Amino acid sequence: MRAFVIGQMEIHNSDWMAEYFSIVPSLIQEHSGEFLVRGGDPTTLEGDDRLPDAAFVIEFPDRASALGFWNSEEFRPLVMLRQIGSSLNAILVDGLD
């Protein structure tokens, strides 16, 4: 069953972004994943929660692939890099088959 990592990010500074995004897309692909959404400028359709600066959706063929990416040795230093300049809320959910 497909699995999706969905995230909302607050960006405090952009110093980390060039290095992070020069590596992360290929690392996601190595784990059979792909970005479906990656961007800023969200628009409220309903509710009054504060909007994130950016949001993303990454599709994987299954939970094992998603967790393999998220917990990989290669991703760990990139997480630390990202955390220098941002705050992230991310969830893993199953898709519909």
Short mmCIF file of N, CA and C in Angstrom, two decimals:
data_model
loop_
_atom_site.label_atom_id
_atom_site.label_comp_id
_atom_site.label_asym_id
_atom_site.label_seq_id
_atom_site.Cartn_x
_atom_site.Cartn_y
_atom_site.Cartn_z
N MET A 1 0.84 -1.18 0.00
CA MET A 1 0.00 0.00 0.00
C MET A 1 0.89 1.24 0.00
N ARG A 2 0.59 2.18 -0.88
CA ARG A 2 1.34 3.43 -0.94
C ARG A 2 1.31 4.15 0.40
N ALA A 3 2.37 4.89 0.67
CA ALA A 3 2.47 5.66 1.90
C ALA A 3 2.95 7.06 1.54
N PHE A 4 2.52 8.03 2.34
CA PHE A 4 2.84 9.43 2.07
C PHE A 4 3.42 10.08 3.32
N VAL A 5 4.50 10.80 3.13
CA VAL A 5 5.04 11.66 4.17
C VAL A 5 4.54 13.06 3.85
N ILE A 6 3.83 13.66 4.81
CA ILE A 6 3.24 14.99 4.63
C ILE A 6 3.85 15.91 5.68
N GLY A 7 4.34 17.05 5.23
CA GLY A 7 5.01 17.94 6.17
C GLY A 7 4.61 19.39 6.00
N GLN A 8 4.71 20.11 7.10
CA GLN A 8 4.51 21.55 7.13
C GLN A 8 5.72 22.15 7.81
N MET A 9 6.30 23.15 7.18
CA MET A 9 7.57 23.69 7.66
C MET A 9 7.50 25.18 7.92
N GLU A 10 8.06 25.58 9.05
CA GLU A 10 8.32 26.98 9.38
C GLU A 10 9.78 27.22 9.05
N ILE A 11 10.07 28.18 8.22
CA ILE A 11 11.45 28.47 7.84
C ILE A 11 11.92 29.70 8.60
N HIS A 12 12.98 29.51 9.41
CA HIS A 12 13.53 30.60 10.22
C HIS A 12 14.64 31.34 9.48
N ASN A 13 15.40 30.61 8.68
CA ASN A 13 16.40 31.19 7.78
C ASN A 13 16.63 30.20 6.64
N SER A 14 17.16 30.68 5.55
CA SER A 14 17.29 29.83 4.37
C SER A 14 18.72 29.36 4.12
N ASP A 15 19.60 29.55 5.07
CA ASP A 15 21.01 29.21 4.89
C ASP A 15 21.23 27.73 4.57
N TRP A 16 20.41 26.86 5.02
CA TRP A 16 20.56 25.41 4.89
C TRP A 16 19.94 24.86 3.61
N MET A 17 19.08 25.63 2.97
CA MET A 17 18.21 25.09 1.93
C MET A 17 18.94 24.63 0.66
N ALA A 18 19.93 25.37 0.19
CA ALA A 18 20.63 24.98 -1.04
C ALA A 18 21.29 23.62 -0.89
N GLU A 19 22.01 23.43 0.20
CA GLU A 19 22.67 22.14 0.43
C GLU A 19 21.66 21.02 0.61
N TYR A 20 20.64 21.26 1.42
CA TYR A 20 19.62 20.26 1.71
C TYR A 20 18.93 19.79 0.43
N PHE A 21 18.45 20.74 -0.38
CA PHE A 21 17.68 20.37 -1.57
C PHE A 21 18.56 19.94 -2.74
N SER A 22 19.89 20.08 -2.61
CA SER A 22 20.77 19.52 -3.63
C SER A 22 20.96 18.02 -3.42
N ILE A 23 20.60 17.51 -2.24
CA ILE A 23 20.81 16.09 -1.91
C ILE A 23 19.51 15.33 -1.71
N VAL A 24 18.54 15.93 -1.02
CA VAL A 24 17.34 15.21 -0.59
C VAL A 24 16.53 14.60 -1.74
N PRO A 25 16.27 15.30 -2.85
CA PRO A 25 15.46 14.67 -3.91
C PRO A 25 16.05 13.34 -4.42
N SER A 26 17.35 13.28 -4.62
CA SER A 26 17.94 12.02 -5.10
C SER A 26 17.91 10.95 -4.02
N LEU A 27 18.05 11.34 -2.77
CA LEU A 27 17.96 10.37 -1.67
C LEU A 27 16.54 9.79 -1.58
N ILE A 28 15.54 10.63 -1.78
CA ILE A 28 14.15 10.16 -1.80
C ILE A 28 13.97 9.16 -2.94
N GLN A 29 14.50 9.49 -4.11
CA GLN A 29 14.39 8.58 -5.26
C GLN A 29 15.08 7.25 -4.99
N GLU A 30 16.21 7.26 -4.29
CA GLU A 30 16.91 6.02 -3.95
C GLU A 30 16.03 5.09 -3.11
N HIS A 31 15.06 5.67 -2.41
CA HIS A 31 14.14 4.90 -1.58
C HIS A 31 12.78 4.75 -2.27
N SER A 32 12.77 4.88 -3.59
CA SER A 32 11.57 4.69 -4.43
C SER A 32 10.48 5.71 -4.16
N GLY A 33 10.87 6.89 -3.69
CA GLY A 33 9.89 7.94 -3.42
C GLY A 33 10.00 9.08 -4.41
N GLU A 34 8.98 9.93 -4.38
CA GLU A 34 9.02 11.14 -5.20
C GLU A 34 8.18 12.23 -4.56
N PHE A 35 8.67 13.47 -4.71
CA PHE A 35 7.89 14.62 -4.26
C PHE A 35 6.66 14.76 -5.15
N LEU A 36 5.49 14.87 -4.54
CA LEU A 36 4.27 15.21 -5.26
C LEU A 36 3.97 16.70 -5.09
N VAL A 37 4.34 17.22 -3.93
CA VAL A 37 4.14 18.64 -3.60
C VAL A 37 5.39 19.10 -2.88
N ARG A 38 5.91 20.25 -3.29
CA ARG A 38 7.03 20.86 -2.57
C ARG A 38 7.00 22.34 -2.86
N GLY A 39 6.49 23.09 -1.89
CA GLY A 39 6.42 24.51 -2.18
C GLY A 39 5.89 25.36 -1.05
N GLY A 40 5.96 26.62 -1.31
CA GLY A 40 5.47 27.61 -0.36
C GLY A 40 4.19 28.25 -0.85
N ASP A 41 3.86 29.35 -0.24
CA ASP A 41 2.69 30.14 -0.58
C ASP A 41 1.38 29.37 -0.42
N PRO A 42 1.18 28.70 0.75
CA PRO A 42 -0.10 28.02 0.96
C PRO A 42 -1.24 29.02 1.11
N THR A 43 -2.43 28.57 0.78
CA THR A 43 -3.64 29.39 0.86
C THR A 43 -4.65 28.70 1.76
N THR A 44 -5.20 29.42 2.72
CA THR A 44 -6.21 28.86 3.61
C THR A 44 -7.52 28.65 2.84
N LEU A 45 -8.05 27.45 2.93
CA LEU A 45 -9.37 27.16 2.37
C LEU A 45 -10.42 27.05 3.48
N GLU A 46 -9.97 26.62 4.66
CA GLU A 46 -10.87 26.51 5.81
C GLU A 46 -10.03 26.46 7.07
N GLY A 47 -10.56 27.02 8.14
CA GLY A 47 -9.87 27.00 9.43
C GLY A 47 -9.10 28.28 9.67
N ASP A 48 -8.57 28.38 10.90
CA ASP A 48 -7.87 29.60 11.25
C ASP A 48 -6.49 29.34 11.86
N ASP A 49 -5.95 28.13 11.68
CA ASP A 49 -4.59 27.86 12.14
C ASP A 49 -3.61 28.66 11.30
N ARG A 50 -2.50 29.00 11.91
CA ARG A 50 -1.44 29.72 11.20
C ARG A 50 -0.88 28.80 10.10
N LEU A 51 -0.70 29.35 8.92
CA LEU A 51 -0.20 28.56 7.79
C LEU A 51 1.31 28.39 7.89
N PRO A 52 1.82 27.25 7.41
CA PRO A 52 3.27 27.06 7.37
C PRO A 52 3.88 27.92 6.26
N ASP A 53 5.19 28.07 6.31
CA ASP A 53 5.89 28.76 5.22
C ASP A 53 5.96 27.89 3.98
N ALA A 54 6.03 26.57 4.18
CA ALA A 54 6.12 25.62 3.06
C ALA A 54 5.48 24.30 3.47
N ALA A 55 5.09 23.53 2.47
CA ALA A 55 4.49 22.22 2.72
C ALA A 55 5.01 21.25 1.67
N PHE A 56 4.97 19.95 2.01
CA PHE A 56 5.40 18.95 1.04
C PHE A 56 4.61 17.66 1.23
N VAL A 57 4.54 16.90 0.15
CA VAL A 57 3.98 15.54 0.16
C VAL A 57 4.96 14.69 -0.64
N ILE A 58 5.41 13.59 -0.03
CA ILE A 58 6.30 12.65 -0.70
C ILE A 58 5.60 11.30 -0.74
N GLU A 59 5.52 10.72 -1.93
CA GLU A 59 4.89 9.41 -2.10
C GLU A 59 5.94 8.32 -2.14
N PHE A 60 5.67 7.23 -1.41
CA PHE A 60 6.51 6.03 -1.42
C PHE A 60 5.62 4.84 -1.75
N PRO A 61 6.20 3.76 -2.25
CA PRO A 61 5.38 2.59 -2.58
C PRO A 61 4.78 1.91 -1.36
N ASP A 62 5.40 2.11 -0.19
CA ASP A 62 4.90 1.48 1.04
C ASP A 62 5.56 2.15 2.25
N ARG A 63 5.06 1.80 3.44
CA ARG A 63 5.60 2.37 4.68
C ARG A 63 7.07 2.01 4.89
N ALA A 64 7.44 0.80 4.53
CA ALA A 64 8.83 0.37 4.73
C ALA A 64 9.78 1.27 3.95
N SER A 65 9.43 1.61 2.74
CA SER A 65 10.28 2.50 1.93
C SER A 65 10.33 3.90 2.53
N ALA A 66 9.19 4.40 3.00
CA ALA A 66 9.15 5.73 3.62
C ALA A 66 10.01 5.77 4.88
N LEU A 67 9.86 4.76 5.71
CA LEU A 67 10.64 4.70 6.95
C LEU A 67 12.11 4.44 6.66
N GLY A 68 12.38 3.66 5.61
CA GLY A 68 13.76 3.44 5.21
C GLY A 68 14.46 4.74 4.86
N PHE A 69 13.75 5.60 4.13
CA PHE A 69 14.29 6.93 3.82
C PHE A 69 14.45 7.75 5.08
N TRP A 70 13.37 7.88 5.86
CA TRP A 70 13.35 8.78 7.01
C TRP A 70 14.39 8.41 8.06
N ASN A 71 14.64 7.12 8.21
CA ASN A 71 15.57 6.65 9.24
C ASN A 71 16.96 6.32 8.69
N SER A 72 17.22 6.66 7.44
CA SER A 72 18.49 6.28 6.82
C SER A 72 19.67 7.08 7.39
N GLU A 73 20.83 6.46 7.35
CA GLU A 73 22.07 7.12 7.78
C GLU A 73 22.36 8.35 6.92
N GLU A 74 22.01 8.28 5.63
CA GLU A 74 22.27 9.39 4.72
C GLU A 74 21.39 10.60 5.02
N PHE A 75 20.18 10.36 5.52
CA PHE A 75 19.26 11.46 5.78
C PHE A 75 19.54 12.14 7.12
N ARG A 76 20.08 11.40 8.07
CA ARG A 76 20.28 11.92 9.43
C ARG A 76 21.04 13.26 9.45
N PRO A 77 22.19 13.41 8.77
CA PRO A 77 22.87 14.71 8.82
C PRO A 77 22.07 15.83 8.14
N LEU A 78 21.25 15.46 7.17
CA LEU A 78 20.41 16.46 6.50
C LEU A 78 19.30 16.94 7.42
N VAL A 79 18.79 16.05 8.26
CA VAL A 79 17.80 16.45 9.26
C VAL A 79 18.41 17.49 10.20
N MET A 80 19.62 17.21 10.66
CA MET A 80 20.28 18.17 11.56
C MET A 80 20.52 19.50 10.85
N LEU A 81 20.89 19.46 9.58
CA LEU A 81 21.07 20.68 8.80
C LEU A 81 19.76 21.45 8.70
N ARG A 82 18.68 20.76 8.37
CA ARG A 82 17.36 21.39 8.24
C ARG A 82 16.92 22.02 9.55
N GLN A 83 17.19 21.35 10.66
CA GLN A 83 16.74 21.83 11.96
C GLN A 83 17.45 23.10 12.40
N ILE A 84 18.58 23.41 11.78
CA ILE A 84 19.29 24.66 12.08
C ILE A 84 18.44 25.87 11.70
N GLY A 85 17.68 25.74 10.59
CA GLY A 85 16.95 26.90 10.10
C GLY A 85 15.47 26.72 9.92
N SER A 86 14.90 25.63 10.48
CA SER A 86 13.46 25.44 10.30
C SER A 86 12.89 24.56 11.40
N SER A 87 11.57 24.56 11.47
CA SER A 87 10.82 23.66 12.34
C SER A 87 9.87 22.88 11.44
N LEU A 88 9.75 21.59 11.69
CA LEU A 88 8.96 20.73 10.81
C LEU A 88 7.96 19.92 11.62
N ASN A 89 6.75 19.82 11.10
CA ASN A 89 5.76 18.85 11.55
C ASN A 89 5.56 17.91 10.38
N ALA A 90 5.80 16.60 10.59
CA ALA A 90 5.68 15.63 9.51
C ALA A 90 4.94 14.41 10.02
N ILE A 91 4.11 13.82 9.15
CA ILE A 91 3.38 12.60 9.48
C ILE A 91 3.53 11.61 8.33
N LEU A 92 3.35 10.34 8.66
CA LEU A 92 3.34 9.25 7.68
C LEU A 92 1.95 8.67 7.66
N VAL A 93 1.34 8.62 6.48
CA VAL A 93 -0.02 8.09 6.34
C VAL A 93 -0.08 7.11 5.18
N ASP A 94 -1.01 6.17 5.26
CA ASP A 94 -1.24 5.22 4.19
C ASP A 94 -2.13 5.84 3.12
N GLY A 95 -1.88 5.45 1.86
CA GLY A 95 -2.72 5.88 0.77
C GLY A 95 -3.88 4.94 0.58
N LEU A 96 -4.76 5.29 -0.32
CA LEU A 96 -5.90 4.45 -0.65
C LEU A 96 -5.53 3.58 -1.85
N ASP A 97 -5.86 2.31 -1.76
CA ASP A 97 -5.61 1.41 -2.89
C ASP A 97 -6.91 0.90 -3.44
#
